[in-house]
Each structure stands twice: as C-alpha cells, then as structure tokens.
C-alpha cells in the first residue's frame, strides 16, 4: 500500500473500524506498527492478519475516490495491450484494461503513486484513468496477457544482442548467453511461476520456428503463454538450465540428465533435469520435487478399511508388497509413506532407486548407475550383505531383478517395489512373463496394490449439480444413484478448472489361499481379479473412485479419465 498523509491514514483506519472489518484496538496496534516500521497502514493491517488485502482494497478505493475492480471479471482489450509495451507493464506493475479516444484505463496497486501516472501520461501521450486492483491479480494478468518473460525478451532484443541464429558453434558464446541477466531472470520467473501454480513438471519444447512451454498441474498439461520472439532465446534458456544442472552445454547430440538444488519462497526444491536432442533443438523437462510432497499413510487418501489393511501388511516380518500403475500415478509416494511409517531406530531400511526422488533421514538410499554396471540386480546383491530388515526396490524391470527381489522376501526380508501394470491382478501376469515360477510368486508376494491419482474438487467453488446419465452402467452400480454430485464451478483459486490438488484411488489384491491357488494354475489376470471381487477381497479402482465421488471428493469424469 502507498504512504498517505496522516489525515488519509486516519480516514482509512476509521472507515475500516466503521465497516466492522477491524476493531479499534487492532487499528491502534497497526498504527503503532506503522510508525515503527514506516510501512503503509494497510500493509501493517494485512501483515498483522487483521484483515485480507481483498477486504482492504475496496475501502481504500472508496477513500481515494477510485474504482476498484476484480481483474477476473474484466475483459482486457487488445488495443490497450498494444498501447502499453510489456516492459512498461512489468516495470510499473500495471495492466492496461481499455483504450479509446486517447483515454487509457489501467489497473494499478498503488493509488497514491502520482509520479508513475504522470510519467505514463508523458511516455504514452494519452490521458490515464487509473483503477485499483489486487497486486497479485495484476502480476498474473501481466503474465497471462503478455506472456511469461515478455519484458525480459523485449529488453534483450532491444539491447542489440545477436540472437537471430538458433545455432551457435562456440562454447564461449553459449556461456555468454547463459550468463545474460535477462535469461537468468526468465528462467527464475519460469521456475517461480511453476512452484506458485503447484506444477510438478515444466516442459520446454522447440518446434519449427516456434517454442512451446508447458507445465503439468494436478496431472494435466497446461500451456504457458509466452511471447513469440522467445523462440530466439531457446538455446540461451537451455544453456542456462544446463549450467545450473552442471551439464555439458557444448553437447547437443546426446541426452543428458542432471539435478539442481534451489530454494524458492522458503521451500527447498530438488529439480530433476532431462535434456533430449530433437529435430529442432534440445527439449528440456524439469521435474519439481519438494520435501513437502512426503506424505504419511493417513494422508494418502485411503479409507479406514484399506488403511487398516495396509498397516497390517507393512507390519509383516517378510514378503513383498508390489505397488502397480503407470508413470506418474503416485507409486513412489505410497512407498515412501510406508517406509516413513516403518522408519524407527531398531529397524534397518535400505532402498535402491532410479532416481532417488526424496531423501529420508534414517534410511540408507542407493542410486543405480547402469553406465558403470551398478544395476538394480547388482545393488540388491550388495544390499543383502548389509543385513537389512526392510528393502525397497524402485522398480522390478527384468527377470534378474525380479528373482533376487523374490528370493530376498523368502529369506526373511520385507520388500517394497513397483511394477508397471494397469491393475493389481496384472502384476501376477507381469511376474510370470518374467519367467518367475508361480510357486515363488504365490509364496512371496503379500499384496498387489494398483493406484491412480484423481483431481480433487476445488473446495472454494464446490457446488451440487444433477448427476449425469449412465453412471449405473459405467461404475457397475446396483443401488440407488444420487440425484446430485459435487462439482467445482471454477474460480481464481483453481484457475477456473474446478479442481485443486489430487488424491489417490486404490485397488488392493491380497494373496489369500484362493488367489494363490489360481496363481499356481497360471490363471489369467481376468480370472484372478474376478475371483478376488467375488470373494469380497478386492474393490476395483473404479469402485474405489465411486466412493470418493459419493463423498464429494472428486467427479465421475475424473475417475473415468484415469481408469
């Protein structure tokens, strides 16, 4: 908030007290804090938690006689955007709204900054009509309408730097580009924006004459608006990321993998970098891993019955628990939650992973290195010499790893691992396809767990809607279908998607005597799944999803999308 004179500050405080937004005691406290720090009164009130900025701004706008707008409700005209260059919008922290007959309406966050308004009148040669808006909404609108890094691109192109050619032969030139302040600024903006949007991945993809940047939020890819000229900086951006990840910036013919440790807004983040050579240049994928993504068993989305079953399974002294599902279905998160539950001083836990996604204190974690011959199978043999109680194998990919994993379980170890199969029963077929004998599978495996991640209905805009047709058939329902189900309307909190966050749906296949007999008979995965459902031992992914639909956690469309 801007610094106003004493009279204006008192007026603002009295107006807020009059409206019942703050108490007189809170105003006195904020005034004292304002005098101590020199910050604006409004800033003190918001920082002290006495009211939100969305409560403050309408009253502030009324006090100064300026309209207040919610930018989500405003349609921004192309003429206004064309009138104000990106570097002006970014520098002055404003967004143009409309322009007609030499009158430019702009949204600002500082109603008392007369100097900025005068400068704009002079620079743009038109009359300025300011309105007040939330500074966070202004920043989001600048990114949305001008594109991420538009001002940095404009400054770089204006500076006369030669960036027209996509190919640079000398290593020195690449390093110089990577070290330019605007490229560094853009990469920082890109990563900061991804973290704020709760993205798990950033994809930088070059094509013929264009570049696309996308990020994955709650499992769904969204394109980030960027200025078209950013394609001229593609190699500089890639080089900057390579420098951060300590990769070879001169090597563009081979894939490279690296990692970056960063701190963003108080979060310790581990960024996994993968660079692939493509027809039009190098494609970069940045995987964002945060320590905040380590969950407990209770946070996984399991209902009481399935949670109790999993707790009983992980307390077994030996055997294997396989978690199955495609890439990105949360398998590793589930395994880490199990290990965290078992991580006590009197138990030795060893893991072998590719890559190690999260560091867990108290657990010895090994990273495979196939180039030097340190594979899952080789690592497992060495791990057994360290007398572990519990082991985790990141993934069973080949017959040798599968055989050693199973024999480890048969010799008194509790083992966790993953398989890439579509359902729980498919895990049996996958092991038999690896030439593992049926009796070894039946005697060593405790349970196959399949899982998927579904988006959660946004709590800020959730509403009841009539249930769609066909639910009975799609979900195999026998009872009554609810007349209404919970959906997200779409709001600024969820970026209009109706979903915010994800949870898991599960399919447990414990190996009881009936299932073990079918495995020994080499029964198909269909027959195994049918028998487990008939005996009440297993609830399918879709059936578990239906329970979450009934609870208002997710929607039928979301469950059907992932199952």
Coordinates of C-alpha atoms in Angstrom, one line a residue:
X1 CA 0.0 0.0 0.0
X2 CA 1.2 3.6 -0.7
X3 CA 2.2 6.0 2.0
X4 CA -0.6 8.5 2.6
X5 CA -0.6 11.6 4.8
X6 CA -1.8 11.4 8.5
X7 CA -5.3 12.5 7.7
X8 CA -5.7 9.9 4.9
X9 CA -4.3 7.2 7.2
X10 CA -6.7 8.1 10.0
X11 CA -9.6 8.2 7.5
X12 CA -8.7 4.7 6.2
X13 CA -8.5 3.3 9.7
X14 CA -11.7 4.9 10.8
X15 CA -13.5 3.6 7.7
X16 CA -12.3 0.1 8.4
X17 CA -13.5 0.3 12.0
X18 CA -16.8 1.8 10.9
X19 CA -17.4 -1.2 8.5
X20 CA -16.6 -3.6 11.3
X21 CA -13.6 -5.0 9.4
X22 CA -11.2 -4.3 12.3
X23 CA -11.5 -3.2 15.9
X24 CA -10.3 0.0 17.5
X25 CA -7.7 -2.0 19.4
X26 CA -6.4 -3.5 16.1
X27 CA -6.2 -0.1 14.5
X28 CA -4.2 1.3 17.4
X29 CA -1.9 -1.7 17.2
X30 CA -1.5 -1.3 13.4
X31 CA -0.8 2.5 13.7
X32 CA 1.9 1.8 16.3
X33 CA 3.4 -0.8 13.9
X34 CA 3.2 1.6 11.0
X35 CA 5.1 4.3 12.9
X36 CA 7.7 1.8 14.0
X37 CA 8.4 0.3 10.5
X38 CA 7.4 3.2 8.3
X39 CA 5.3 0.8 6.1
X40 CA 1.8 1.8 4.9
X41 CA -1.0 1.4 7.4
X42 CA -2.8 -1.0 5.1
X43 CA 0.3 -3.2 4.7
X44 CA 0.6 -3.3 8.5
X45 CA -3.1 -4.4 8.9
X46 CA -2.7 -7.1 6.3
X47 CA 0.7 -8.3 7.7
X48 CA -0.7 -8.5 11.2
X49 CA -3.6 -10.6 9.9
X50 CA -6.3 -8.2 11.0
X51 CA -7.9 -8.3 7.5
X52 CA -7.1 -9.6 4.0
X53 CA -6.0 -7.5 1.1
X54 CA -9.3 -8.2 -0.7
X55 CA -11.1 -6.7 2.3
X56 CA -8.8 -3.7 2.4
X57 CA -8.7 -2.6 -1.3
X58 CA -12.4 -1.8 -1.8
X59 CA -12.4 0.5 1.3
X60 CA -9.1 2.1 0.2
X61 CA -10.5 2.7 -3.3
X62 CA -13.6 4.3 -1.8
X63 CA -11.4 6.6 0.4
X64 CA -9.4 7.9 -2.6
X65 CA -12.4 8.1 -5.0
X66 CA -11.1 5.4 -7.4
X67 CA -13.0 2.5 -8.8
X68 CA -12.0 -1.0 -7.5
X69 CA -12.0 -4.0 -9.9
X70 CA -11.6 -7.7 -9.8
X71 CA -9.4 -8.5 -12.8
X72 CA -11.0 -11.9 -13.2
X73 CA -14.3 -10.1 -14.1
X74 CA -12.7 -7.7 -16.6
X75 CA -12.2 -8.2 -20.3
X76 CA -8.9 -6.7 -21.3
X77 CA -8.9 -5.2 -24.8
X78 CA -6.1 -5.9 -27.4
X79 CA -5.9 -2.2 -28.2
X80 CA -5.0 -1.4 -24.6
X81 CA -2.3 -4.2 -24.5
X82 CA -0.9 -2.9 -27.8
X83 CA -0.7 0.6 -26.3
X84 CA 1.5 -0.4 -23.3
X85 CA 4.7 -2.3 -24.0
X86 CA 5.5 -5.3 -21.8
X87 CA 8.5 -3.7 -20.2
X88 CA 6.3 -0.7 -19.1
X89 CA 3.7 -3.0 -17.6
X90 CA 6.3 -5.1 -15.8
X91 CA 8.3 -2.1 -14.6
X92 CA 5.3 0.0 -13.3
X93 CA 3.4 -3.1 -12.2
X94 CA 0.2 -2.2 -14.0
X95 CA -2.1 -3.8 -16.6
X96 CA -4.0 -1.8 -19.3
X97 CA -7.7 -2.6 -19.5
X98 CA -9.2 -0.5 -22.3
X99 CA -8.2 2.3 -24.7
X100 CA -10.4 4.6 -26.7
X101 CA -10.3 8.2 -27.8
X102 CA -6.9 8.8 -26.2
X103 CA -8.1 7.6 -22.8
X104 CA -6.3 4.6 -21.4
X105 CA -7.7 2.8 -18.4
X106 CA -5.1 1.0 -16.3
X107 CA -5.3 -1.2 -13.2
X108 CA -2.7 -0.2 -10.5
X109 CA -2.0 -1.4 -7.0
X110 CA -0.8 2.0 -5.6
X111 CA -3.5 4.7 -5.8
X112 CA -1.2 7.4 -4.4
X113 CA 1.7 7.0 -6.8
X114 CA 1.1 10.2 -8.7
X115 CA 4.6 10.2 -10.2
X116 CA 4.1 7.0 -12.0
X117 CA 0.8 8.2 -13.5
X118 CA 2.4 11.4 -14.7
X119 CA 5.3 9.5 -16.3
X120 CA 2.9 7.3 -18.1
X121 CA 0.9 10.3 -19.4
X122 CA 4.1 11.7 -20.8
X123 CA 5.5 8.4 -22.2
X124 CA 2.3 7.1 -23.8
X125 CA 1.0 10.5 -24.8
X126 CA -2.6 9.9 -23.7
X127 CA -4.9 10.5 -20.7
X128 CA -4.7 7.9 -18.0
X129 CA -7.7 6.7 -16.0
X130 CA -6.5 4.5 -13.0
X131 CA -8.5 1.9 -11.2
X132 CA -7.4 -0.1 -8.1
X133 CA -6.7 -3.9 -8.2
X134 CA -5.1 -6.6 -6.2
X135 CA -1.3 -6.6 -6.9
X136 CA -1.2 -10.4 -7.2
X137 CA -4.0 -10.2 -9.8
X138 CA -2.1 -7.6 -11.7
X139 CA 1.0 -9.7 -11.8
X140 CA -1.0 -12.7 -13.0
X141 CA -2.7 -10.7 -15.7
X142 CA 0.7 -9.4 -17.0
X143 CA 1.9 -12.9 -17.3
X144 CA -1.3 -14.2 -18.9
X145 CA -1.7 -11.4 -21.5
X146 CA 1.9 -10.5 -22.3
X147 CA 3.4 -14.0 -21.8
X148 CA 5.9 -15.2 -19.2
X149 CA 9.1 -13.2 -19.5
X150 CA 7.8 -10.8 -22.2
X151 CA 9.6 -7.8 -20.7
X152 CA 12.9 -9.8 -20.4
X153 CA 12.6 -10.8 -24.1
X154 CA 11.9 -7.2 -25.1
X155 CA 14.8 -5.9 -23.2
X156 CA 17.2 -8.4 -24.6
X157 CA 16.1 -7.8 -28.2
X158 CA 16.2 -4.1 -27.6
X159 CA 19.8 -4.4 -26.3
X160 CA 21.1 -5.3 -29.7
X161 CA 22.3 -8.8 -28.6
X162 CA 22.7 -11.0 -31.6
X163 CA 20.2 -13.8 -31.1
X164 CA 18.7 -14.3 -34.6
X165 CA 20.6 -17.6 -35.2
X166 CA 19.5 -20.6 -33.3
X167 CA 22.8 -22.4 -33.7
X168 CA 26.0 -21.2 -32.1
X169 CA 29.1 -23.1 -32.7
X170 CA 31.4 -21.8 -30.0
X171 CA 31.1 -22.9 -26.4
X172 CA 32.1 -19.4 -25.3
X173 CA 29.0 -17.8 -27.0
X174 CA 26.7 -20.3 -25.3
X175 CA 28.2 -19.5 -21.9
X176 CA 27.8 -15.7 -22.6
X177 CA 24.2 -16.2 -23.5
X178 CA 23.5 -18.3 -20.4
X179 CA 25.0 -15.6 -18.2
X180 CA 22.9 -12.8 -19.5
X181 CA 20.8 -11.3 -16.8
X182 CA 17.6 -11.4 -18.8
X183 CA 17.9 -15.1 -19.5
X184 CA 18.7 -15.8 -15.8
X185 CA 15.7 -13.7 -14.9
X186 CA 13.4 -15.6 -17.3
X187 CA 14.5 -19.0 -16.0
X188 CA 13.9 -17.8 -12.4
X189 CA 10.5 -16.5 -13.4
X190 CA 9.6 -19.8 -15.1
X191 CA 10.5 -21.9 -12.0
X192 CA 8.9 -19.5 -9.6
X193 CA 5.7 -19.4 -11.6
X194 CA 5.6 -23.2 -11.7
X195 CA 6.0 -23.5 -8.0
X196 CA 3.3 -21.0 -7.4
X197 CA 1.0 -22.8 -9.7
X198 CA 1.7 -26.1 -7.9
X199 CA 3.2 -27.6 -11.1
X200 CA 5.1 -30.9 -10.9
X201 CA 6.9 -30.6 -14.3
X202 CA 8.0 -27.9 -16.8
X203 CA 8.4 -28.9 -20.4
X204 CA 10.4 -26.6 -22.8
X205 CA 9.7 -27.9 -26.4
X206 CA 11.2 -26.5 -29.6
X207 CA 9.4 -26.8 -32.9
X208 CA 9.9 -25.3 -36.4
X209 CA 10.1 -21.6 -35.8
X210 CA 8.2 -21.8 -32.5
X211 CA 8.8 -22.8 -28.9
X212 CA 6.2 -24.2 -26.5
X213 CA 6.5 -24.2 -22.7
X214 CA 4.0 -26.3 -20.8
X215 CA 3.6 -27.3 -17.1
X216 CA 1.8 -30.2 -15.5
X217 CA -0.6 -29.2 -12.7
X218 CA -2.6 -31.9 -10.9
X219 CA -1.6 -34.4 -13.6
X220 CA -2.9 -32.3 -16.6
X221 CA -0.7 -30.3 -19.0
X222 CA -1.3 -26.6 -19.5
X223 CA 0.5 -24.3 -22.0
X224 CA 2.2 -21.2 -20.5
X225 CA 1.6 -18.1 -22.6
X226 CA 4.9 -16.8 -23.9
X227 CA 5.9 -14.0 -26.4
X228 CA 6.5 -15.4 -29.9
X229 CA 10.0 -13.9 -30.0
X230 CA 11.1 -16.2 -27.1
X231 CA 12.0 -18.8 -29.7
X232 CA 15.1 -16.7 -30.5
X233 CA 16.3 -17.3 -26.9
X234 CA 15.6 -21.0 -26.9
X235 CA 19.3 -22.1 -26.9
X236 CA 20.2 -19.5 -24.3
X237 CA 17.4 -20.8 -22.0
X238 CA 18.6 -24.4 -22.4
X239 CA 22.2 -23.4 -21.8
X240 CA 21.2 -21.5 -18.6
X241 CA 19.4 -24.6 -17.3
X242 CA 22.4 -26.8 -18.3
X243 CA 24.8 -24.5 -16.4
X244 CA 22.6 -24.7 -13.3
X245 CA 22.5 -28.5 -13.5
X246 CA 26.3 -28.7 -14.3
X247 CA 25.7 -30.4 -17.6
X248 CA 27.8 -30.1 -20.7
X249 CA 26.5 -27.1 -22.6
X250 CA 28.6 -28.0 -25.7
X251 CA 27.0 -31.5 -26.1
X252 CA 23.7 -31.3 -28.0
X253 CA 23.7 -34.7 -29.7
X254 CA 23.1 -36.9 -26.7
X255 CA 20.5 -37.0 -23.9
X256 CA 21.7 -35.6 -20.5
X257 CA 20.3 -35.8 -17.0
X258 CA 21.2 -33.6 -14.0
X259 CA 19.7 -32.0 -10.9
X260 CA 19.5 -28.6 -9.3
X261 CA 19.0 -27.8 -5.6
X262 CA 17.2 -24.5 -5.2
X263 CA 15.2 -22.5 -2.6
X264 CA 12.0 -20.8 -3.8
X265 CA 9.8 -18.9 -1.4
X266 CA 11.2 -20.7 1.6
X267 CA 10.9 -24.2 0.0
X268 CA 13.8 -26.5 -0.5
X269 CA 13.3 -27.9 -4.0
X270 CA 15.1 -30.6 -5.9
X271 CA 14.8 -30.1 -9.7
X272 CA 15.5 -33.1 -11.9
X273 CA 16.7 -32.0 -15.4
X274 CA 16.4 -34.2 -18.5
X275 CA 17.6 -32.9 -21.9
X276 CA 16.7 -34.6 -25.1
X277 CA 18.1 -33.8 -28.6
X278 CA 15.2 -33.3 -31.1
X279 CA 14.9 -32.3 -34.7
X280 CA 14.5 -28.6 -33.9
X281 CA 16.8 -28.3 -30.9
X282 CA 17.0 -29.6 -27.3
X283 CA 13.9 -30.4 -25.4
X284 CA 14.1 -29.9 -21.6
X285 CA 12.0 -31.5 -18.9
X286 CA 12.2 -30.1 -15.3
X287 CA 10.7 -32.3 -12.6
X288 CA 10.0 -30.4 -9.4
X289 CA 10.3 -32.3 -6.2
X290 CA 9.6 -30.8 -2.8
X291 CA 10.1 -32.2 0.6
X292 CA 6.5 -31.1 1.3
X293 CA 5.4 -33.9 -1.0
X294 CA 6.3 -36.6 1.6
X295 CA 3.0 -37.8 3.0
X296 CA 2.1 -40.0 5.9
X297 CA -0.1 -43.1 5.3
X298 CA -3.1 -41.2 6.7
X299 CA -2.7 -38.5 4.0
X300 CA -2.7 -40.9 1.0
X301 CA -6.5 -40.9 0.6
X302 CA -7.1 -44.5 1.9
X303 CA -10.4 -45.1 3.6
X304 CA -10.4 -46.7 7.1
X305 CA -10.7 -50.3 5.9
X306 CA -7.9 -50.1 3.3
X307 CA -5.7 -48.1 5.7
X308 CA -6.0 -50.7 8.3
X309 CA -5.2 -53.4 5.7
X310 CA -2.1 -51.6 4.6
X311 CA -0.9 -51.0 8.2
X312 CA -1.3 -54.8 8.8
X313 CA 0.6 -55.7 5.6
X314 CA 3.6 -53.5 6.3
X315 CA 3.9 -54.9 9.9
X316 CA 4.6 -58.4 8.4
X317 CA 8.2 -59.7 9.0
X318 CA 8.8 -60.8 5.4
X319 CA 7.2 -60.8 2.0
X320 CA 6.8 -58.4 -0.9
X321 CA 4.3 -55.6 -1.4
X322 CA 4.1 -54.5 -5.1
X323 CA 2.5 -51.1 -6.0
X324 CA 1.5 -51.0 -9.6
X325 CA 0.4 -48.4 -12.1
X326 CA 1.6 -46.2 -14.9
X327 CA 4.3 -43.5 -14.6
X328 CA 3.0 -40.5 -12.5
X329 CA 0.4 -42.5 -10.6
X330 CA 1.9 -41.8 -7.2
X331 CA 3.6 -45.3 -6.6
X332 CA 6.8 -43.8 -5.1
X333 CA 4.8 -41.5 -2.8
X334 CA 2.9 -44.5 -1.4
X335 CA 6.1 -46.5 -0.9
X336 CA 7.8 -43.6 0.8
X337 CA 4.8 -43.2 3.1
X338 CA 5.1 -46.9 4.1
X339 CA 8.9 -46.6 4.7
X340 CA 8.4 -43.4 6.8
X341 CA 5.9 -45.3 9.0
X342 CA 8.4 -48.1 9.5
X343 CA 11.4 -45.8 9.9
X344 CA 12.4 -46.4 13.6
X345 CA 15.9 -46.7 15.2
X346 CA 15.7 -50.5 15.7
X347 CA 15.0 -51.3 12.0
X348 CA 17.5 -51.1 9.2
X349 CA 16.0 -49.9 5.9
X350 CA 17.8 -49.9 2.6
X351 CA 16.5 -48.7 -0.8
X352 CA 17.8 -48.8 -4.3
X353 CA 16.2 -46.3 -6.7
X354 CA 16.5 -44.7 -10.1
X355 CA 16.4 -41.8 -9.3
X356 CA 16.2 -41.2 -5.6
X357 CA 13.2 -38.8 -5.5
X358 CA 13.3 -37.8 -1.8
X359 CA 15.9 -38.0 0.8
X360 CA 14.6 -39.6 4.0
X361 CA 16.6 -39.3 7.2
X362 CA 17.4 -42.6 8.8
X363 CA 17.1 -44.6 5.6
X364 CA 20.1 -45.7 3.5
X365 CA 19.3 -44.9 -0.1
X366 CA 21.3 -46.1 -3.2
X367 CA 21.2 -44.7 -6.7
X368 CA 21.7 -47.1 -9.6
X369 CA 24.3 -46.2 -12.3
X370 CA 23.8 -48.6 -15.3
X371 CA 26.7 -47.0 -17.2
X372 CA 29.2 -48.4 -14.6
X373 CA 27.4 -51.6 -14.1
X374 CA 25.6 -50.7 -10.9
X375 CA 22.1 -52.0 -11.8
X376 CA 19.1 -52.9 -9.6
X377 CA 20.2 -56.6 -9.6
X378 CA 23.9 -55.7 -8.7
X379 CA 22.8 -53.3 -6.0
X380 CA 20.4 -55.9 -4.5
X381 CA 23.1 -58.4 -4.1
X382 CA 25.3 -55.9 -2.2
X383 CA 22.4 -54.7 -0.1
X384 CA 21.8 -58.2 1.3
X385 CA 25.3 -58.2 2.8
X386 CA 24.3 -55.2 5.0
X387 CA 21.7 -57.3 6.9
X388 CA 18.6 -55.1 6.2
X389 CA 15.2 -55.7 7.8
X390 CA 13.3 -53.8 5.1
X391 CA 14.2 -53.2 1.5
X392 CA 12.7 -51.1 -1.3
X393 CA 13.5 -51.7 -4.9
X394 CA 12.5 -48.7 -7.1
X395 CA 11.2 -50.9 -9.9
X396 CA 11.3 -54.5 -11.0
X397 CA 12.2 -54.2 -14.7
X398 CA 13.8 -57.5 -15.6
X399 CA 13.8 -61.2 -14.7
X400 CA 17.1 -61.0 -12.7
X401 CA 15.9 -58.1 -10.5
X402 CA 12.5 -59.9 -10.0
X403 CA 14.2 -63.2 -9.0
X404 CA 16.6 -61.5 -6.5
X405 CA 13.7 -59.5 -5.1
X406 CA 11.5 -62.5 -4.5
X407 CA 14.3 -64.6 -3.0
X408 CA 15.1 -61.7 -0.6
X409 CA 11.5 -61.9 0.6
X410 CA 11.8 -65.6 1.0
X411 CA 14.9 -65.3 3.2
X412 CA 13.2 -63.1 5.8
X413 CA 13.1 -59.6 4.4
X414 CA 10.1 -57.2 4.0
X415 CA 10.4 -55.8 0.4
X416 CA 8.6 -53.0 -1.3
X417 CA 8.7 -52.5 -5.1
X418 CA 6.8 -51.3 -8.1
X419 CA 5.6 -52.8 -11.4
X420 CA 4.2 -51.1 -14.5
X421 CA 0.8 -52.7 -15.0
X422 CA -2.7 -51.4 -15.5
X423 CA -4.3 -53.2 -12.5
X424 CA -3.4 -55.2 -9.4
X425 CA -4.1 -58.6 -11.0
X426 CA -1.9 -57.6 -13.9
X427 CA 1.1 -57.7 -11.5
X428 CA 0.8 -61.5 -11.3
X429 CA 0.9 -61.8 -15.1
X430 CA 3.9 -59.4 -15.4
X431 CA 6.0 -61.6 -13.0
X432 CA 5.1 -64.8 -14.7
X433 CA 6.0 -63.1 -18.1
X434 CA 9.5 -62.5 -16.5
X435 CA 9.8 -66.3 -16.1
X436 CA 9.3 -66.3 -12.4
X437 CA 7.8 -69.6 -11.2
X438 CA 4.2 -69.4 -10.0
X439 CA 5.1 -71.1 -6.7
X440 CA 7.6 -68.3 -6.0
X441 CA 5.0 -65.6 -6.7
X442 CA 2.4 -67.3 -4.6
X443 CA 4.7 -67.9 -1.6
X444 CA 6.5 -64.5 -1.5
X445 CA 4.0 -61.8 -2.5
X446 CA 1.7 -60.4 0.2
X447 CA -0.3 -58.0 -1.9
X448 CA -0.5 -56.2 -5.2
X449 CA -1.8 -52.6 -4.9
X450 CA -2.8 -50.7 -8.0
X451 CA -3.4 -46.9 -7.8
X452 CA -4.2 -43.8 -9.8
X453 CA -4.3 -40.1 -9.0
X454 CA -7.6 -38.2 -9.4
X455 CA -8.1 -34.4 -9.1
X456 CA -10.0 -33.1 -6.1
X457 CA -13.0 -30.9 -6.4
X458 CA -12.0 -27.3 -5.5
X459 CA -13.4 -26.5 -2.0
X460 CA -13.6 -22.8 -2.8
X461 CA -16.1 -23.2 -5.6
X462 CA -17.7 -26.6 -5.0
X463 CA -21.5 -26.9 -5.7
X464 CA -24.1 -29.6 -6.2
X465 CA -25.1 -30.5 -9.7
X466 CA -27.5 -33.0 -11.1
X467 CA -25.9 -36.4 -11.7
X468 CA -25.3 -37.3 -15.3
X469 CA -26.8 -40.3 -17.1
X470 CA -25.1 -43.7 -17.5
X471 CA -23.4 -43.7 -14.0
X472 CA -25.0 -47.1 -13.1
X473 CA -23.5 -48.8 -16.2
X474 CA -20.1 -47.1 -16.1
X475 CA -19.5 -47.8 -12.4
X476 CA -21.4 -51.1 -12.2
X477 CA -23.7 -49.8 -9.5
X478 CA -26.5 -51.9 -8.0
X479 CA -28.0 -49.5 -5.5
X480 CA -29.6 -46.1 -6.0
X481 CA -27.7 -43.4 -7.8
X482 CA -27.5 -40.0 -6.0
X483 CA -29.5 -37.2 -7.7
X484 CA -26.8 -34.7 -7.2
X485 CA -23.0 -34.8 -7.1
X486 CA -20.3 -32.4 -6.1
X487 CA -18.5 -30.3 -8.9
X488 CA -16.2 -27.3 -8.9
X489 CA -17.7 -24.3 -10.7
X490 CA -14.3 -22.8 -11.5
X491 CA -12.8 -19.9 -9.6
X492 CA -9.5 -17.9 -9.3
X493 CA -8.3 -20.4 -6.6
X494 CA -8.4 -23.3 -9.0
X495 CA -7.6 -21.2 -12.2
X496 CA -11.1 -22.0 -13.5
X497 CA -10.6 -25.8 -13.7
X498 CA -12.9 -26.7 -10.8
X499 CA -10.2 -28.9 -9.3
X500 CA -7.4 -28.2 -6.8
X501 CA -5.0 -30.9 -5.6
X502 CA -5.1 -34.7 -6.1
X503 CA -5.8 -37.8 -4.1
X504 CA -5.3 -41.5 -4.8
X505 CA -7.8 -44.3 -5.6
X506 CA -6.6 -47.8 -4.8
X507 CA -7.2 -51.4 -5.7
X508 CA -5.9 -54.0 -3.2
X509 CA -5.3 -57.6 -4.2
X510 CA -4.1 -59.5 -1.1
X511 CA -2.9 -63.1 -1.9
X512 CA -5.2 -65.3 0.1
X513 CA -5.4 -69.1 -0.3
X514 CA -7.9 -68.9 -3.2
X515 CA -5.7 -66.4 -5.2
X516 CA -2.6 -68.4 -4.5
X517 CA -4.2 -71.5 -6.0
X518 CA -5.2 -69.6 -9.1
X519 CA -1.6 -68.3 -9.5
X520 CA -0.2 -71.9 -9.2
X521 CA -2.7 -72.8 -12.0
X522 CA -1.4 -69.9 -14.1
X523 CA -4.8 -68.4 -14.3
X524 CA -5.3 -65.2 -16.3
X525 CA -5.3 -61.8 -14.7
X526 CA -9.0 -61.5 -15.5
X527 CA -9.9 -64.8 -13.7
X528 CA -7.8 -63.7 -10.7
X529 CA -9.5 -60.3 -10.5
X530 CA -12.9 -61.9 -10.9
X531 CA -12.3 -64.3 -8.1
X532 CA -11.0 -61.6 -5.8
X533 CA -14.1 -59.4 -6.4
X534 CA -16.5 -62.3 -6.0
X535 CA -15.0 -63.2 -2.6
X536 CA -15.1 -59.6 -1.5
X537 CA -11.3 -59.4 -1.2
X538 CA -10.9 -56.7 -3.8
X539 CA -12.6 -53.4 -4.7
X540 CA -11.6 -52.2 -8.2
X541 CA -10.1 -48.8 -8.9
X542 CA -13.4 -47.6 -10.4
X543 CA -15.4 -48.8 -7.3
X544 CA -13.0 -47.0 -5.0
X545 CA -13.3 -44.0 -7.2
X546 CA -17.1 -44.1 -6.8
X547 CA -16.8 -44.0 -3.1
X548 CA -14.8 -40.8 -3.4
X549 CA -17.4 -39.4 -5.8
X550 CA -20.1 -40.1 -3.2
X551 CA -18.1 -38.3 -0.6
X552 CA -17.8 -35.2 -2.9
X553 CA -14.0 -35.6 -3.2
X554 CA -13.9 -36.0 -7.0
X555 CA -16.1 -36.3 -10.0
X556 CA -17.2 -39.2 -12.3
X557 CA -15.5 -37.6 -15.3
X558 CA -12.2 -37.6 -13.4
X559 CA -12.4 -41.2 -12.2
X560 CA -13.3 -42.3 -15.7
X561 CA -10.4 -40.3 -17.2
X562 CA -7.8 -42.3 -15.2
X563 CA -9.5 -45.7 -15.1

